Amino acid sequence: MTTDPDPRPPRAPRRAPAGAAVLREEVTEAIRAAVFEELATVGFARMSIEGIARRAGVGKTAVYRRWKSKLAMVVDLLSAFAAQGLPAPVTGSLYGDVRALLEVASHALRHPVASQIIPDLVVESARSPEIADALKAALVDSQRGMATSIVRDAVARGELPPGTDAYRLLDVVVGPLYWRVVVVREKLPPGYLDALARGAVASLRA
């Protein structure tokens, strides 16, 4: 038994939709760098796709192919920033770990992302749940993971009692440092990080 041939013409191969060209990584990186510069220069409220495209040396279409809005762009950048993370210091002692954490944090807080961009986005997060969630992932969650690791190791060495609140480490370490470097913007005096580390260790043991 034979069957009639299909009268419909053969389907043409599906073509990629217009604008679906492969995104060049060097262009994406140039746009990301432009976003950070725009945020640091004019802030989120005044930042525009036009300004970002101009600073990156690309057309607006190149920006919109990657992100649908400036909010989506900033949330994506903050998420990438959070994903980088920093390994918890492992020095063999609680004081050494806390002191190393302070050293890294003091340098990080001088970066434009922390000193100029983060305070601006903290203000914007009150109006944008998306920014608030991205900030939490970039700042809070990653730091809490580091603090948990430091305290867990200290408990295992017998330097802290079981049940020590790891998040308190951030309260007594990052809080004062952020205030001094980002808010007050004063140069840290000699021995400040040593004293802060000693105070944090004493507070955790109290």
mmCIF file of C-alpha atoms in Angstrom:
data_model
loop_
_atom_site.group_PDB
_atom_site.id
_atom_site.type_symbol
_atom_site.label_atom_id
_atom_site.label_comp_id
_atom_site.label_asym_id
_atom_site.label_seq_id
_atom_site.Cartn_x
_atom_site.Cartn_y
_atom_site.Cartn_z
ATOM 1 C CA MET A 1 0.000 0.000 0.000
ATOM 2 C CA THR A 2 1.303 3.384 -0.954
ATOM 3 C CA THR A 3 0.555 6.745 0.550
ATOM 4 C CA ASP A 4 0.134 10.021 -1.261
ATOM 5 C CA PRO A 5 3.052 12.375 -0.934
ATOM 6 C CA ASP A 6 2.590 15.239 1.475
ATOM 7 C CA PRO A 7 1.207 18.089 -0.642
ATOM 8 C CA ARG A 8 2.662 20.731 1.642
ATOM 9 C CA PRO A 9 5.968 22.249 0.529
ATOM 10 C CA PRO A 10 8.966 21.340 2.651
ATOM 11 C CA ARG A 11 9.576 23.686 5.537
ATOM 12 C CA ALA A 12 12.444 26.050 5.164
ATOM 13 C CA PRO A 13 15.061 25.864 7.920
ATOM 14 C CA ARG A 14 14.106 28.094 10.830
ATOM 15 C CA ARG A 15 16.127 31.270 10.780
ATOM 16 C CA ALA A 16 17.333 33.062 13.839
ATOM 17 C CA PRO A 17 15.172 36.096 14.596
ATOM 18 C CA ALA A 18 16.484 39.495 13.643
ATOM 19 C CA GLY A 19 18.796 40.901 16.273
ATOM 20 C CA ALA A 20 19.746 37.451 17.608
ATOM 21 C CA ALA A 21 23.393 37.830 16.659
ATOM 22 C CA VAL A 22 26.001 36.437 18.985
ATOM 23 C CA LEU A 23 26.762 39.012 21.654
ATOM 24 C CA ARG A 24 30.427 39.948 21.635
ATOM 25 C CA GLU A 25 31.953 39.602 25.054
ATOM 26 C CA GLU A 26 34.251 42.598 24.643
ATOM 27 C CA VAL A 27 31.228 44.802 23.954
ATOM 28 C CA THR A 28 29.424 43.410 26.989
ATOM 29 C CA GLU A 29 32.434 44.126 29.185
ATOM 30 C CA ALA A 30 32.716 47.665 27.816
ATOM 31 C CA ILE A 31 29.066 48.278 28.675
ATOM 32 C CA ARG A 32 29.509 46.859 32.172
ATOM 33 C CA ALA A 33 32.476 49.138 32.780
ATOM 34 C CA ALA A 34 30.419 52.075 31.513
ATOM 35 C CA VAL A 35 27.597 51.204 33.909
ATOM 36 C CA PHE A 36 29.942 51.314 36.895
ATOM 37 C CA GLU A 37 31.384 54.628 35.724
ATOM 38 C CA GLU A 38 27.929 56.123 35.191
ATOM 39 C CA LEU A 39 26.723 54.935 38.590
ATOM 40 C CA ALA A 40 29.773 56.384 40.294
ATOM 41 C CA THR A 41 29.486 59.672 38.380
ATOM 42 C CA VAL A 42 25.769 60.494 38.226
ATOM 43 C CA GLY A 43 24.028 57.901 40.417
ATOM 44 C CA PHE A 44 21.228 55.496 39.594
ATOM 45 C CA ALA A 45 18.437 58.077 39.367
ATOM 46 C CA ARG A 46 20.223 60.142 36.688
ATOM 47 C CA MET A 47 21.823 57.211 34.898
ATOM 48 C CA SER A 48 20.466 56.611 31.385
ATOM 49 C CA ILE A 49 20.861 54.036 28.649
ATOM 50 C CA GLU A 50 21.962 56.837 26.347
ATOM 51 C CA GLY A 51 24.732 57.898 28.715
ATOM 52 C CA ILE A 52 25.921 54.330 29.177
ATOM 53 C CA ALA A 53 25.987 53.682 25.433
ATOM 54 C CA ARG A 54 27.882 56.907 24.815
ATOM 55 C CA ARG A 55 30.445 56.123 27.502
ATOM 56 C CA ALA A 56 30.893 52.561 26.190
ATOM 57 C CA GLY A 57 31.206 53.743 22.603
ATOM 58 C CA VAL A 58 28.279 51.629 21.356
ATOM 59 C CA GLY A 59 24.748 52.222 20.141
ATOM 60 C CA LYS A 60 21.718 51.986 22.414
ATOM 61 C CA THR A 61 20.659 48.840 20.557
ATOM 62 C CA ALA A 62 23.758 47.035 21.823
ATOM 63 C CA VAL A 63 22.734 47.843 25.391
ATOM 64 C CA TYR A 64 19.098 46.826 24.938
ATOM 65 C CA ARG A 65 20.153 43.494 23.406
ATOM 66 C CA ARG A 66 21.701 42.630 26.745
ATOM 67 C CA TRP A 67 19.411 44.306 29.269
ATOM 68 C CA LYS A 68 15.844 45.550 28.906
ATOM 69 C CA SER A 69 16.275 48.440 31.349
ATOM 70 C CA LYS A 70 18.795 50.162 33.568
ATOM 71 C CA LEU A 71 17.259 48.392 36.574
ATOM 72 C CA ALA A 72 17.810 44.974 34.982
ATOM 73 C CA MET A 73 21.359 46.033 34.149
ATOM 74 C CA VAL A 74 22.226 47.097 37.699
ATOM 75 C CA VAL A 75 20.620 44.004 39.241
ATOM 76 C CA ASP A 76 22.628 41.796 36.877
ATOM 77 C CA LEU A 77 25.881 43.579 37.718
ATOM 78 C CA LEU A 78 25.243 43.306 41.446
ATOM 79 C CA SER A 79 24.471 39.608 41.058
ATOM 80 C CA ALA A 80 27.747 39.099 39.178
ATOM 81 C CA PHE A 81 29.571 41.055 41.874
ATOM 82 C CA ALA A 82 28.068 38.783 44.537
ATOM 83 C CA ALA A 83 28.982 35.641 42.606
ATOM 84 C CA GLN A 84 32.668 36.576 42.650
ATOM 85 C CA GLY A 85 32.772 36.400 46.402
ATOM 86 C CA LEU A 86 35.883 36.254 48.531
ATOM 87 C CA PRO A 87 37.259 33.161 50.232
ATOM 88 C CA ALA A 88 37.147 33.220 54.010
ATOM 89 C CA PRO A 89 40.623 33.835 55.475
ATOM 90 C CA VAL A 90 42.313 30.809 57.006
ATOM 91 C CA THR A 91 45.204 31.892 59.240
ATOM 92 C CA GLY A 92 44.896 29.338 62.030
ATOM 93 C CA SER A 93 43.584 31.720 64.703
ATOM 94 C CA LEU A 94 40.452 33.757 65.307
ATOM 95 C CA TYR A 95 42.365 37.015 65.658
ATOM 96 C CA GLY A 96 44.333 36.291 62.484
ATOM 97 C CA ASP A 97 41.167 35.520 60.523
ATOM 98 C CA VAL A 98 39.386 38.649 61.770
ATOM 99 C CA ARG A 99 42.424 40.827 61.095
ATOM 100 C CA ALA A 100 42.733 39.409 57.565
ATOM 101 C CA LEU A 101 39.028 40.011 56.988
ATOM 102 C CA LEU A 102 39.458 43.631 58.057
ATOM 103 C CA GLU A 103 42.418 44.090 55.739
ATOM 104 C CA VAL A 104 40.471 42.823 52.739
ATOM 105 C CA ALA A 105 37.341 44.760 53.694
ATOM 106 C CA SER A 106 39.209 48.032 54.186
ATOM 107 C CA HIS A 107 40.589 47.819 50.653
ATOM 108 C CA ALA A 108 37.229 46.746 49.204
ATOM 109 C CA LEU A 109 35.416 49.648 50.852
ATOM 110 C CA ARG A 110 37.710 52.114 49.096
ATOM 111 C CA HIS A 111 36.650 50.744 45.708
ATOM 112 C CA PRO A 112 34.166 52.970 43.826
ATOM 113 C CA VAL A 113 31.581 50.176 43.991
ATOM 114 C CA ALA A 114 31.498 50.519 47.773
ATOM 115 C CA SER A 115 32.428 54.142 48.350
ATOM 116 C CA GLN A 116 30.189 55.726 45.704
ATOM 117 C CA ILE A 117 27.815 53.223 44.152
ATOM 118 C CA ILE A 118 26.604 51.135 47.094
ATOM 119 C CA PRO A 119 25.394 54.099 49.214
ATOM 120 C CA ASP A 120 23.418 55.384 46.230
ATOM 121 C CA LEU A 121 21.859 51.979 45.606
ATOM 122 C CA VAL A 122 21.000 51.593 49.294
ATOM 123 C CA VAL A 123 18.813 54.682 48.892
ATOM 124 C CA GLU A 124 17.281 53.311 45.696
ATOM 125 C CA SER A 125 16.584 49.941 47.335
ATOM 126 C CA ALA A 126 13.905 51.583 49.474
ATOM 127 C CA ARG A 127 11.931 52.091 46.248
ATOM 128 C CA SER A 128 12.982 48.977 44.345
ATOM 129 C CA PRO A 129 12.598 45.442 45.765
ATOM 130 C CA GLU A 130 14.752 44.141 42.879
ATOM 131 C CA ILE A 131 17.678 46.338 43.869
ATOM 132 C CA ALA A 132 17.118 45.507 47.541
ATOM 133 C CA ASP A 133 17.302 41.772 46.819
ATOM 134 C CA ALA A 134 20.395 42.164 44.626
ATOM 135 C CA LEU A 135 22.135 44.268 47.262
ATOM 136 C CA LYS A 136 21.331 41.691 49.920
ATOM 137 C CA ALA A 137 22.880 38.947 47.808
ATOM 138 C CA ALA A 138 25.921 41.047 46.904
ATOM 139 C CA LEU A 139 26.648 42.406 50.369
ATOM 140 C CA VAL A 140 24.838 40.573 53.129
ATOM 141 C CA ASP A 141 24.655 36.951 52.013
ATOM 142 C CA SER A 142 28.267 36.713 50.841
ATOM 143 C CA GLN A 143 29.588 38.376 54.006
ATOM 144 C CA ARG A 144 27.467 36.167 56.224
ATOM 145 C CA GLY A 145 28.939 33.098 54.572
ATOM 146 C CA MET A 146 32.444 34.341 55.304
ATOM 147 C CA ALA A 147 31.589 35.167 58.920
ATOM 148 C CA THR A 148 30.019 31.744 59.421
ATOM 149 C CA SER A 149 33.173 30.060 58.157
ATOM 150 C CA ILE A 150 35.442 32.111 60.442
ATOM 151 C CA VAL A 151 33.321 31.439 63.537
ATOM 152 C CA ARG A 152 32.882 27.750 62.717
ATOM 153 C CA ASP A 153 36.661 27.285 62.483
ATOM 154 C CA ALA A 154 37.180 29.192 65.739
ATOM 155 C CA VAL A 155 34.642 26.968 67.524
ATOM 156 C CA ALA A 156 36.393 23.872 66.169
ATOM 157 C CA ARG A 157 39.710 25.149 67.573
ATOM 158 C CA GLY A 158 38.121 25.852 70.944
ATOM 159 C CA GLU A 159 38.576 29.625 70.645
ATOM 160 C CA LEU A 160 34.833 30.312 70.787
ATOM 161 C CA PRO A 161 32.006 28.459 72.525
ATOM 162 C CA PRO A 162 29.516 26.468 70.458
ATOM 163 C CA GLY A 163 26.497 28.501 69.470
ATOM 164 C CA THR A 164 28.422 31.747 68.964
ATOM 165 C CA ASP A 165 26.410 34.077 66.715
ATOM 166 C CA ALA A 166 28.452 34.340 63.517
ATOM 167 C CA TYR A 167 26.491 37.323 62.265
ATOM 168 C CA ARG A 168 27.602 39.347 65.264
ATOM 169 C CA LEU A 169 31.082 39.253 63.792
ATOM 170 C CA LEU A 170 29.857 41.453 60.944
ATOM 171 C CA ASP A 171 28.187 43.839 63.395
ATOM 172 C CA VAL A 172 31.407 44.442 65.305
ATOM 173 C CA VAL A 173 33.781 44.357 62.314
ATOM 174 C CA VAL A 174 32.193 45.544 59.080
ATOM 175 C CA GLY A 175 29.819 48.023 60.698
ATOM 176 C CA PRO A 176 32.472 50.274 62.286
ATOM 177 C CA LEU A 177 34.760 49.935 59.272
ATOM 178 C CA TYR A 178 31.997 50.890 56.822
ATOM 179 C CA TRP A 179 31.104 53.903 58.955
ATOM 180 C CA ARG A 180 34.706 55.092 59.109
ATOM 181 C CA VAL A 181 35.664 54.512 55.455
ATOM 182 C CA VAL A 182 32.436 55.093 53.505
ATOM 183 C CA VAL A 183 30.332 57.414 55.661
ATOM 184 C CA VAL A 184 32.852 59.553 57.536
ATOM 185 C CA ARG A 185 35.530 59.051 54.837
ATOM 186 C CA GLU A 186 38.434 59.457 57.202
ATOM 187 C CA LYS A 187 41.828 57.938 56.702
ATOM 188 C CA LEU A 188 42.343 55.034 59.063
ATOM 189 C CA PRO A 189 44.890 55.863 61.790
ATOM 190 C CA PRO A 190 47.841 53.546 62.379
ATOM 191 C CA GLY A 191 46.869 50.478 64.381
ATOM 192 C CA TYR A 192 43.139 50.975 63.809
ATOM 193 C CA LEU A 193 42.574 47.592 62.169
ATOM 194 C CA ASP A 194 44.589 45.829 64.879
ATOM 195 C CA ALA A 195 42.519 47.460 67.619
ATOM 196 C CA LEU A 196 39.266 46.727 65.812
ATOM 197 C CA ALA A 197 40.242 43.077 65.385
ATOM 198 C CA ARG A 198 41.088 42.743 69.077
ATOM 199 C CA GLY A 199 37.809 44.370 70.032
ATOM 200 C CA ALA A 200 35.833 42.088 67.734
ATOM 201 C CA VAL A 201 37.458 38.969 69.172
ATOM 202 C CA ALA A 202 36.797 40.156 72.727
ATOM 203 C CA SER A 203 33.163 40.899 71.853
ATOM 204 C CA LEU A 204 32.627 37.435 70.397
ATOM 205 C CA ARG A 205 34.098 35.830 73.506
ATOM 206 C CA ALA A 206 32.058 37.937 75.927
#
